[in-house]
Coordinates of C-alpha atoms and ligand atoms in Angstrom, one line a residue:
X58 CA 77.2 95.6 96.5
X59 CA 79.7 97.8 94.9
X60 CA 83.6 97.0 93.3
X61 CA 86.0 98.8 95.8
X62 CA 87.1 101.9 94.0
X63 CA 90.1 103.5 93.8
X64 CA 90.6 107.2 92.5
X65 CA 93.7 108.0 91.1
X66 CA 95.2 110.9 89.9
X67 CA 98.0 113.5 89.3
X68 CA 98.1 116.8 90.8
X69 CA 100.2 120.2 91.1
X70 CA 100.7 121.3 94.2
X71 CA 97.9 124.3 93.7
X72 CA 95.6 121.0 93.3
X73 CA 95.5 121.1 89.6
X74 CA 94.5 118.2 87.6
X75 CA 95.2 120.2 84.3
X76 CA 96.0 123.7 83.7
X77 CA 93.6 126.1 81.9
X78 CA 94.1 125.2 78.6
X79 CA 93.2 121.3 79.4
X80 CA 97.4 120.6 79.6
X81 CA 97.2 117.7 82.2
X82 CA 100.7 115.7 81.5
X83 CA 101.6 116.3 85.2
X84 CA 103.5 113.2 86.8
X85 CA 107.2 111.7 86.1
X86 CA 107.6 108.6 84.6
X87 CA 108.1 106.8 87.7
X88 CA 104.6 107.9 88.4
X89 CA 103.2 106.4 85.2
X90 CA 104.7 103.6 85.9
X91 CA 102.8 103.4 89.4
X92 CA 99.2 103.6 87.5
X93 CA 99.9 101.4 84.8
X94 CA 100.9 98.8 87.7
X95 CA 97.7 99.5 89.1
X96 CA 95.7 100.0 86.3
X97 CA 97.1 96.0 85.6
X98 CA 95.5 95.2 89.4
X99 CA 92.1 96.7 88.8
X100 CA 89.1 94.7 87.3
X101 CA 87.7 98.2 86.1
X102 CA 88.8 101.7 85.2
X103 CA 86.1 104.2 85.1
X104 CA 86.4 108.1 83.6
X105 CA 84.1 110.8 82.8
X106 CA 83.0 112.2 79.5
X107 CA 85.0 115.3 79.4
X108 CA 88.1 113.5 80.0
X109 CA 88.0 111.2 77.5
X110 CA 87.2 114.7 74.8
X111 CA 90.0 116.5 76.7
X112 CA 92.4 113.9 76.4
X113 CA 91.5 111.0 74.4
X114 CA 93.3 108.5 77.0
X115 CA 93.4 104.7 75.9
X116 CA 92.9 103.5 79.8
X117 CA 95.2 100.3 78.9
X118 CA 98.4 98.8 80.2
X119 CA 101.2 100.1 78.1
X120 CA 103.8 101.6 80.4
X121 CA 105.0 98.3 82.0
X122 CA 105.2 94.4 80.5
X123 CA 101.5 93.1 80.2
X124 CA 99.4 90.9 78.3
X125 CA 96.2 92.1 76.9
X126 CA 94.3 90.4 79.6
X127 CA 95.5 92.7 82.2
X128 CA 93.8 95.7 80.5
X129 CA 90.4 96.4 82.7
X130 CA 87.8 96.9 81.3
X131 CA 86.8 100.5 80.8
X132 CA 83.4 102.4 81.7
X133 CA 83.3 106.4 80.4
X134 CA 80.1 108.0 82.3
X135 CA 78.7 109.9 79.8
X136 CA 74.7 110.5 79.9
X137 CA 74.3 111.8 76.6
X138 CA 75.9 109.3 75.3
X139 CA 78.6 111.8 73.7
X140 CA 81.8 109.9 73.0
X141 CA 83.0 110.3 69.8
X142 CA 83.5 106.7 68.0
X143 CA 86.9 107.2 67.2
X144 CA 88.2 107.7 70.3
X145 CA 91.1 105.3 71.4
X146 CA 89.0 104.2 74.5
X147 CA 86.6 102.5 71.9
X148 CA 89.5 100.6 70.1
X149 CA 89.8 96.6 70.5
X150 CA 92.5 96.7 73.5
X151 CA 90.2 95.9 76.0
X152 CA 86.2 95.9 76.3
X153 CA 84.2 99.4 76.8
X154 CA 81.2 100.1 78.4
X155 CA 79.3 103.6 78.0
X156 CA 77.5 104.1 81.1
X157 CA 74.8 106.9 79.6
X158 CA 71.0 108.2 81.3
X159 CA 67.9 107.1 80.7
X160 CA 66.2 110.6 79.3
X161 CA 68.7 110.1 76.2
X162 CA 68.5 106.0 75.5
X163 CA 65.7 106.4 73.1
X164 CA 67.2 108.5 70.6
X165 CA 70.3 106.9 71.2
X166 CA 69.5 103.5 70.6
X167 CA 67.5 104.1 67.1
X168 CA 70.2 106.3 65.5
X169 CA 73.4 105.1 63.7
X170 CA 75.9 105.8 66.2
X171 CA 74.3 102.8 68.5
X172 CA 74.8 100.4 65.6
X173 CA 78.3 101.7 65.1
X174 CA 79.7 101.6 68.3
X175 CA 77.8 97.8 69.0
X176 CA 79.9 96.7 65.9
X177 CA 83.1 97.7 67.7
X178 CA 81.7 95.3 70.8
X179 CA 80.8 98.4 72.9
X180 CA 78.4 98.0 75.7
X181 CA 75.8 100.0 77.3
X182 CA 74.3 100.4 80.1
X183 CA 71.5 102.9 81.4
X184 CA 70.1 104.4 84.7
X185 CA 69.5 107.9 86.3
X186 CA 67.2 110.3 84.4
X187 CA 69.6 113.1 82.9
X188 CA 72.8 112.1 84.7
X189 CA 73.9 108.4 85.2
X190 CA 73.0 107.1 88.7
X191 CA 76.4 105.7 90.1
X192 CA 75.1 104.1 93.1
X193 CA 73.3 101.9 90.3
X194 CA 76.3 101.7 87.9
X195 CA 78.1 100.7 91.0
X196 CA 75.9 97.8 91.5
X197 CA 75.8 97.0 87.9
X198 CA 79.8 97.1 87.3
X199 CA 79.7 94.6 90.3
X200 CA 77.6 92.2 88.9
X201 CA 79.6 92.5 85.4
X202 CA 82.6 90.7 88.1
X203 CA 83.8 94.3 88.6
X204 CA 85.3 94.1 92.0
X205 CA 87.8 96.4 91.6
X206 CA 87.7 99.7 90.1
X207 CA 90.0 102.5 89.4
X208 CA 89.0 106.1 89.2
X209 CA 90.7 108.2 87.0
X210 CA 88.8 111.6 86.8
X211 CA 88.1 114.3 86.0
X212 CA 87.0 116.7 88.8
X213 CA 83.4 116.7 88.6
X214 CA 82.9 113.1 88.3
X215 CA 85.5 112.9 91.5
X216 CA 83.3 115.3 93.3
X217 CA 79.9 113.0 92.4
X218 CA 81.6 109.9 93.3
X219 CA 83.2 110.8 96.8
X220 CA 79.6 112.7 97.5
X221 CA 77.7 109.5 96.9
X222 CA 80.3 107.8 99.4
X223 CA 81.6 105.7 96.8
X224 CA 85.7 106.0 97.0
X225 CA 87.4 104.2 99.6
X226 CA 90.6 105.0 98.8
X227 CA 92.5 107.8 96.9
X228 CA 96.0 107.7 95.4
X229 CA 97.8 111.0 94.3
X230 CA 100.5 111.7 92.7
X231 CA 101.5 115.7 94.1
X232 CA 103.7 116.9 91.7
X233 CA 106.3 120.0 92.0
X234 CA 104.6 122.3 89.8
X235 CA 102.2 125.2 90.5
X236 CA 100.1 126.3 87.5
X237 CA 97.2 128.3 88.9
X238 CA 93.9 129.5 87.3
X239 CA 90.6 129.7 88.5
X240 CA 89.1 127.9 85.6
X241 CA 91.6 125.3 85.9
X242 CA 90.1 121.9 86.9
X243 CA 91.2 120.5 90.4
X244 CA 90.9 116.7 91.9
X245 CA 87.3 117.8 93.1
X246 CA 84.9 120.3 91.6
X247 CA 81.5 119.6 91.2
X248 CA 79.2 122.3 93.2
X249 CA 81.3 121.6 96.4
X250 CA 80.3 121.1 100.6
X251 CA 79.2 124.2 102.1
X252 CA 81.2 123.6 105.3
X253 CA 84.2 121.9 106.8
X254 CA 82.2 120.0 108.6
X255 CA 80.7 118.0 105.5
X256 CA 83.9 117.2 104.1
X257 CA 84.9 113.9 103.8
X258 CA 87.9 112.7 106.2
X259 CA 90.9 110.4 105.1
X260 CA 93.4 108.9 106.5
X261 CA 96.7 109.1 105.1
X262 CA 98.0 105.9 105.4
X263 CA 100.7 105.3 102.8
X264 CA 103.3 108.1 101.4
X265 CA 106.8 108.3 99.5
X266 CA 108.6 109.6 96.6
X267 CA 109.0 108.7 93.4
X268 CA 111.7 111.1 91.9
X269 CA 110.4 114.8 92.1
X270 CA 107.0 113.2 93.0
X271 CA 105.6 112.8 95.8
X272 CA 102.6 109.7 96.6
X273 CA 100.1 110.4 99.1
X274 CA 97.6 107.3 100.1
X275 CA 94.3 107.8 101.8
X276 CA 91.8 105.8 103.0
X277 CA 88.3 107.4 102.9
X278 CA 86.1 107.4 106.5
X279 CA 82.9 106.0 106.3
X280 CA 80.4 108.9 107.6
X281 CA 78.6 107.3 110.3
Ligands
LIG36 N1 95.6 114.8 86.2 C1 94.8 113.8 86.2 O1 95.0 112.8 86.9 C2 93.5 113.8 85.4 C3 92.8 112.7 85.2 C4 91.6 112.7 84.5 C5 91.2 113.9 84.0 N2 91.9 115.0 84.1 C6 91.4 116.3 83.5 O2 90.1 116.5 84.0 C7 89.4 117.4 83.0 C8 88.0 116.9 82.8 O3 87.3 117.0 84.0 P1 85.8 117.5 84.0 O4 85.4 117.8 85.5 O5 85.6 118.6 83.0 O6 85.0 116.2 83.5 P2 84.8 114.7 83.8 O7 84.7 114.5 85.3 O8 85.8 113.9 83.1 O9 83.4 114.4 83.2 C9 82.2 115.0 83.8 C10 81.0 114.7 83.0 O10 80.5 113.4 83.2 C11 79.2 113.3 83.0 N3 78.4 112.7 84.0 C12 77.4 111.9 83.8 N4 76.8 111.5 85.0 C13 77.5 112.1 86.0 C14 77.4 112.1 87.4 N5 76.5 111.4 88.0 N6 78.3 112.9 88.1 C15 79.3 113.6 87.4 N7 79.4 113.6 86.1 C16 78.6 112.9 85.4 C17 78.7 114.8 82.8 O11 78.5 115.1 81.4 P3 77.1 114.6 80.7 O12 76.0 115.1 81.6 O13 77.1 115.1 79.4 O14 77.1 113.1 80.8 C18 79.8 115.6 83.4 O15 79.9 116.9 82.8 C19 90.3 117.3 81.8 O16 91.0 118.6 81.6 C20 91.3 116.2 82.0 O17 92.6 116.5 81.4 C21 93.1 115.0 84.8

């Protein structure tokens, strides 16, 4: 069993999820009010590594009214176990877990920076040899009562995630902006399908505007 997961995210209309220097405040406030509504609706909200040392998000309910219950609990997939302890995702507004690979728990576990982050009520959880297995994080975020689970980035965990068939739905936000640059990350990198043919359908079932903004909704097709 898995939580139903949701990615979300903001996008120029080249694709962009942040331009080349890592800049990635893309949608209106409208917008931010959209994820912060879902972010409230979600059981769990899930990022990669490099997003939380590119942009040091909290993953909490602040744009709208909410109650500190309503923050979901957030997961950073991050094999190495790399999150720097001071970052705001590790702060007391809602509970953390570090999803990290198994080839790294040893050293992890006996050093300093285990004990530290335990005393801030961090969890762990470990699977995959160098890179964390997210069919079993999946099935371990589900059996933590994770039924839910919001996506928020960045590319290359997108591209994992919707590889491995676990998305079924995806929410962007296609802002009026283009910024351009081949090194600047779009909503799926990763190393990428080889043909049209592999690529995953959707089906858009859900658009509108939010100011400048523009929502699409998709459902994702099951491959048969
Ligand atoms: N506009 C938006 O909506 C939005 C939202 C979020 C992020 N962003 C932007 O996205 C950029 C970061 O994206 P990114 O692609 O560099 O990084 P990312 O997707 O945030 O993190 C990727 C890292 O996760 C770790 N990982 C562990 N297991 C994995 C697995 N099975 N599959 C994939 N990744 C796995 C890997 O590092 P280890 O091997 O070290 O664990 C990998 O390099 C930032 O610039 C940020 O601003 C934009």
């Amino acid at each position: 069993m898995k939580p139903y997961v949701i990615l979300n995210a903001a996008m120029t209309l080249d694709g962009k999820i942040a331009t080349k220097t890592g800049s990635s405040n893309i949608s209106g406030e409208k917008d931010l009010k959209r994820v912060h509504e879902l972010r409230k609706e979600v059981d769990g909200i899930m990022v990669g590594i490099n997003t939380v040392i590119a942009d040091n998000p909290r993953l909490t309910v602040h744009k709208i009214n909410a109650n500190p219950e309503d923050n979901p609990v957030r997961i950073v997939v991050d094999s190495k176990c790399r999150t720097p302890i001071a970052s705001r995702i590790t702060n007391n507004d809602a509970k953390t877990i570090i999803a990290g690979a198994n080839s790294y728990k040893y050293d992890f576990i006996v050093g300093d920076r285990y004990a530290n982050f335990t005393k801030l009520g961090v969890d762990f959880f470990f699977s995959g040899n160098k890179q964390v297995d997210l069919n079993s994080l999946m099935d371990y975020l589900y059996k933590q009562d994770i039924k839910t689970l919001m996506l928020e980035g960045g590319s290359t965990l997108n591209f994992s995630m919707i590889k491995e068939g676990l998305i079924d739905e995806i929410r962007i936000c296609v802002a009026p902006f283009v910024v351009g640059g081949r090194e600047s990350h779009t909503l799926f990198d990763g190393e990428g399908f080889d043909t049209m043919d592999e690529g995953v359908r959707l089906e858009l079932f859900d658009s509108f505007k939010l100011d400048d903004d523009l929502i699409l909704q998709y459902k994702v097709l099951k491959k048969i």
